[in-house]
Coordinates of C-alpha atoms in Angstrom, one line a residue:
X4 CA 106.9 77.2 139.5
X5 CA 106.7 79.6 142.2
X6 CA 109.3 81.7 140.4
X7 CA 107.1 81.7 137.4
X8 CA 104.2 83.0 139.6
X9 CA 106.2 86.0 141.0
X10 CA 107.4 87.0 137.7
X11 CA 103.9 87.0 136.3
X12 CA 102.5 88.8 139.2
X13 CA 105.3 91.6 138.9
X14 CA 104.8 92.0 135.2
X15 CA 100.9 92.4 135.9
X16 CA 101.5 95.1 138.5
X17 CA 103.8 97.0 136.4
X18 CA 101.3 96.8 133.5
X19 CA 98.6 98.3 135.9
X20 CA 101.0 101.1 136.9
X21 CA 101.8 102.0 133.4
X22 CA 97.9 102.0 132.4
X23 CA 97.3 104.1 135.5
X24 CA 99.9 106.7 134.6
X25 CA 98.6 107.1 131.0
X26 CA 95.2 107.8 132.2
X27 CA 96.4 110.8 134.3
X28 CA 95.0 114.0 132.8
X29 CA 97.7 116.3 131.7
X30 CA 95.4 119.3 132.1
X31 CA 95.8 119.5 136.0
X32 CA 99.5 118.9 136.0
X33 CA 100.9 120.9 133.2
X34 CA 101.1 124.8 133.2
X35 CA 98.8 126.7 130.8
X36 CA 101.7 127.6 128.5
X37 CA 102.2 124.0 127.5
X38 CA 98.9 122.2 128.3
X39 CA 97.3 120.2 125.6
X40 CA 94.0 118.3 126.0
X41 CA 93.3 115.1 124.5
X42 CA 90.2 114.3 122.1
X43 CA 89.3 111.6 124.9
X44 CA 89.1 114.1 127.7
X45 CA 86.9 116.3 125.5
X46 CA 84.6 113.5 124.6
X47 CA 84.2 112.5 128.2
X48 CA 83.1 116.2 129.0
X49 CA 80.2 116.1 126.4
X50 CA 78.2 113.5 128.7
X51 CA 75.1 115.7 129.2
X52 CA 74.1 113.7 132.2
X53 CA 76.9 115.0 134.2
X54 CA 76.0 118.7 133.8
X55 CA 76.0 120.4 137.2
X56 CA 73.1 122.4 138.4
X57 CA 73.0 126.1 137.5
X58 CA 73.2 127.2 141.2
X59 CA 77.0 125.8 141.0
X60 CA 77.9 128.2 138.3
X61 CA 78.5 132.1 138.5
X62 CA 77.9 134.9 136.0
X63 CA 81.0 137.3 136.3
X64 CA 83.4 135.0 138.0
X65 CA 86.8 136.1 139.2
X66 CA 89.3 133.8 137.5
X67 CA 92.7 133.3 139.0
X68 CA 95.6 133.5 136.5
X69 CA 99.2 133.7 137.3
X70 CA 98.4 134.8 140.9
X71 CA 96.2 137.7 139.8
X72 CA 92.3 138.3 139.2
X73 CA 90.7 138.5 135.9
X74 CA 87.4 138.9 134.5
X75 CA 86.2 137.4 131.0
X76 CA 85.7 140.1 128.4
X77 CA 84.3 141.6 126.4
X78 CA 81.2 141.7 127.9
X79 CA 78.6 143.9 129.9
X80 CA 79.4 144.7 133.6
X81 CA 76.4 142.8 134.8
X82 CA 78.1 140.3 137.1
X83 CA 78.4 140.7 141.0
X84 CA 80.1 144.1 141.8
X85 CA 80.2 145.1 138.0
X86 CA 82.2 142.3 136.9
X87 CA 82.3 141.7 133.2
X88 CA 81.3 138.5 131.6
X89 CA 79.9 137.1 128.1
X90 CA 76.2 137.7 128.1
X91 CA 74.2 134.6 129.3
X92 CA 77.2 132.6 130.3
X93 CA 77.7 131.1 133.8
X94 CA 80.9 129.4 135.0
X95 CA 82.8 127.3 137.5
X96 CA 86.7 126.8 137.6
X97 CA 87.1 123.1 137.8
X98 CA 91.1 123.3 137.5
X99 CA 93.7 126.1 137.3
X100 CA 93.4 125.8 133.6
X101 CA 90.0 124.6 132.9
X102 CA 86.4 126.4 133.2
X103 CA 82.9 124.6 132.7
X104 CA 80.1 126.8 131.3
X105 CA 76.5 126.9 130.7
X106 CA 75.3 129.3 127.9
X107 CA 71.6 130.6 128.3
X108 CA 69.5 132.4 125.8
X109 CA 69.6 135.7 127.6
X110 CA 71.5 138.9 127.0
X111 CA 73.2 141.8 128.8
X112 CA 71.2 142.7 132.0
X113 CA 68.9 139.8 131.3
X114 CA 67.8 141.1 127.8
X115 CA 65.4 138.4 126.6
X116 CA 66.1 136.0 123.5
X117 CA 69.4 137.7 122.8
X118 CA 71.1 134.7 121.3
X119 CA 68.4 133.0 119.6
X120 CA 64.9 134.1 118.2
X121 CA 63.5 130.7 118.2
X122 CA 64.7 129.1 121.4
X123 CA 62.8 129.9 124.6
X124 CA 63.9 133.0 126.3
X125 CA 66.3 131.9 129.2
X126 CA 66.7 128.3 127.8
X127 CA 69.9 126.3 128.1
X128 CA 71.6 126.6 124.8
X129 CA 75.1 125.0 125.3
X130 CA 77.3 123.5 127.7
X131 CA 80.9 125.1 127.3
X132 CA 84.3 123.8 127.8
X133 CA 87.0 126.6 128.4
X134 CA 90.7 126.2 128.4
X135 CA 93.0 128.7 129.7
X136 CA 96.1 128.8 127.3
X137 CA 98.2 131.1 125.0
X138 CA 97.5 131.6 121.3
X139 CA 99.7 130.2 118.6
X140 CA 98.6 129.1 115.0
X141 CA 99.7 125.5 115.9
X142 CA 97.4 125.5 118.8
X143 CA 94.6 127.2 116.9
X144 CA 94.7 124.6 114.2
X145 CA 94.9 121.8 116.8
X146 CA 92.0 122.9 118.8
X147 CA 89.9 123.5 115.7
X148 CA 90.1 119.9 114.9
X149 CA 88.2 119.1 118.2
X150 CA 85.5 121.9 117.8
X151 CA 87.6 124.6 119.8
X152 CA 87.1 127.4 117.4
X153 CA 86.5 130.5 119.5
X154 CA 88.4 132.5 122.3
X155 CA 87.8 135.5 124.5
X156 CA 90.2 137.8 126.4
X157 CA 90.7 138.2 130.2
X158 CA 90.7 141.7 131.6
X159 CA 92.6 142.4 135.1
X160 CA 90.1 143.1 137.9
X161 CA 92.2 146.0 139.3
X162 CA 92.9 148.1 136.0
X163 CA 91.0 146.5 133.1
X164 CA 94.1 145.5 131.3
X165 CA 94.1 142.4 129.1
X166 CA 96.2 139.4 130.1
X167 CA 99.6 139.8 128.1
X168 CA 99.5 136.2 126.8
X169 CA 96.6 134.0 128.1
X170 CA 92.9 133.7 126.6
X171 CA 90.1 131.4 127.2
X172 CA 89.4 129.0 124.4
X173 CA 85.9 127.7 124.0
X174 CA 84.1 124.6 122.9
X175 CA 80.3 124.9 122.6
X176 CA 78.1 121.8 122.7
X177 CA 74.6 122.4 121.8
X178 CA 71.9 120.7 123.8
X179 CA 68.9 121.5 121.7
X180 CA 68.2 122.4 118.1
X181 CA 67.7 126.2 117.5
X182 CA 68.8 129.2 115.4
X183 CA 71.7 131.2 116.5
X184 CA 70.9 134.5 114.9
X185 CA 71.6 136.9 117.7
X186 CA 74.5 137.5 120.1
X187 CA 77.3 140.1 119.3
X188 CA 77.6 138.8 115.7
X189 CA 74.1 138.1 114.1
X190 CA 75.9 138.2 110.7
X191 CA 77.1 134.7 111.6
X192 CA 73.7 133.3 112.0
X193 CA 73.5 129.4 111.5
X194 CA 71.2 126.6 112.5
X195 CA 72.5 124.5 115.4
X196 CA 71.7 120.8 116.1
X197 CA 72.7 119.0 119.4
X198 CA 76.4 118.3 119.5
X199 CA 79.5 120.4 118.8
X200 CA 78.8 123.9 117.0
X201 CA 81.7 124.0 114.7
X202 CA 80.6 127.4 113.4
X203 CA 80.2 129.3 116.8
X204 CA 81.8 132.8 116.2
X205 CA 85.1 131.0 114.8
X206 CA 87.9 133.6 115.6
X207 CA 90.4 131.0 116.7
X208 CA 92.7 131.6 113.9
X209 CA 93.0 135.5 114.7
X210 CA 96.3 136.0 116.5
X211 CA 95.8 137.2 120.1
X212 CA 96.9 140.9 120.5
X213 CA 96.5 142.3 124.0
X214 CA 97.2 145.7 122.7
X215 CA 94.3 145.6 120.5

């Protein structure tokens, strides 16, 4: 009887250890070249009650990649010390390969209602999930299935050159209803409802060329 008890306990402990190991996020342990996020991870990030205060986010952050400093591009140099960033976006880097963002209805150097004509000026439009990763058609197709349809380049702080391989992939999650009829591509105007915006400037299928 005692032997059976110890055997059952050992199996229970092994089961718990196995489940724990399965729940570890690959995002923080895998390098950017091979990282892959799960749909479950992304779904957890959609919880709007966990959005951090704006004061924790920075416009024009310096992002460390491969031991070097980069800005987000293209964008206006309206960040601290002339840092470039996407208009209306504020960021914090949560892991070496992940950024969280907040997208407001404001443009370069505070231009009002730059993204939407019918949302209040300066209003929060989206929460954004950013993934630092390389581009491949396989990744583009997989990311697109989860609403990650857009990417931006990084430019080196020292000389403005683009990162040779890595970009920031985006997933935009709307927090309100509005018309996205501005921004850098007003020709892609569409109505937005709360939730994933599957039509936010979908350039993900375009190969990344650092020389272009």
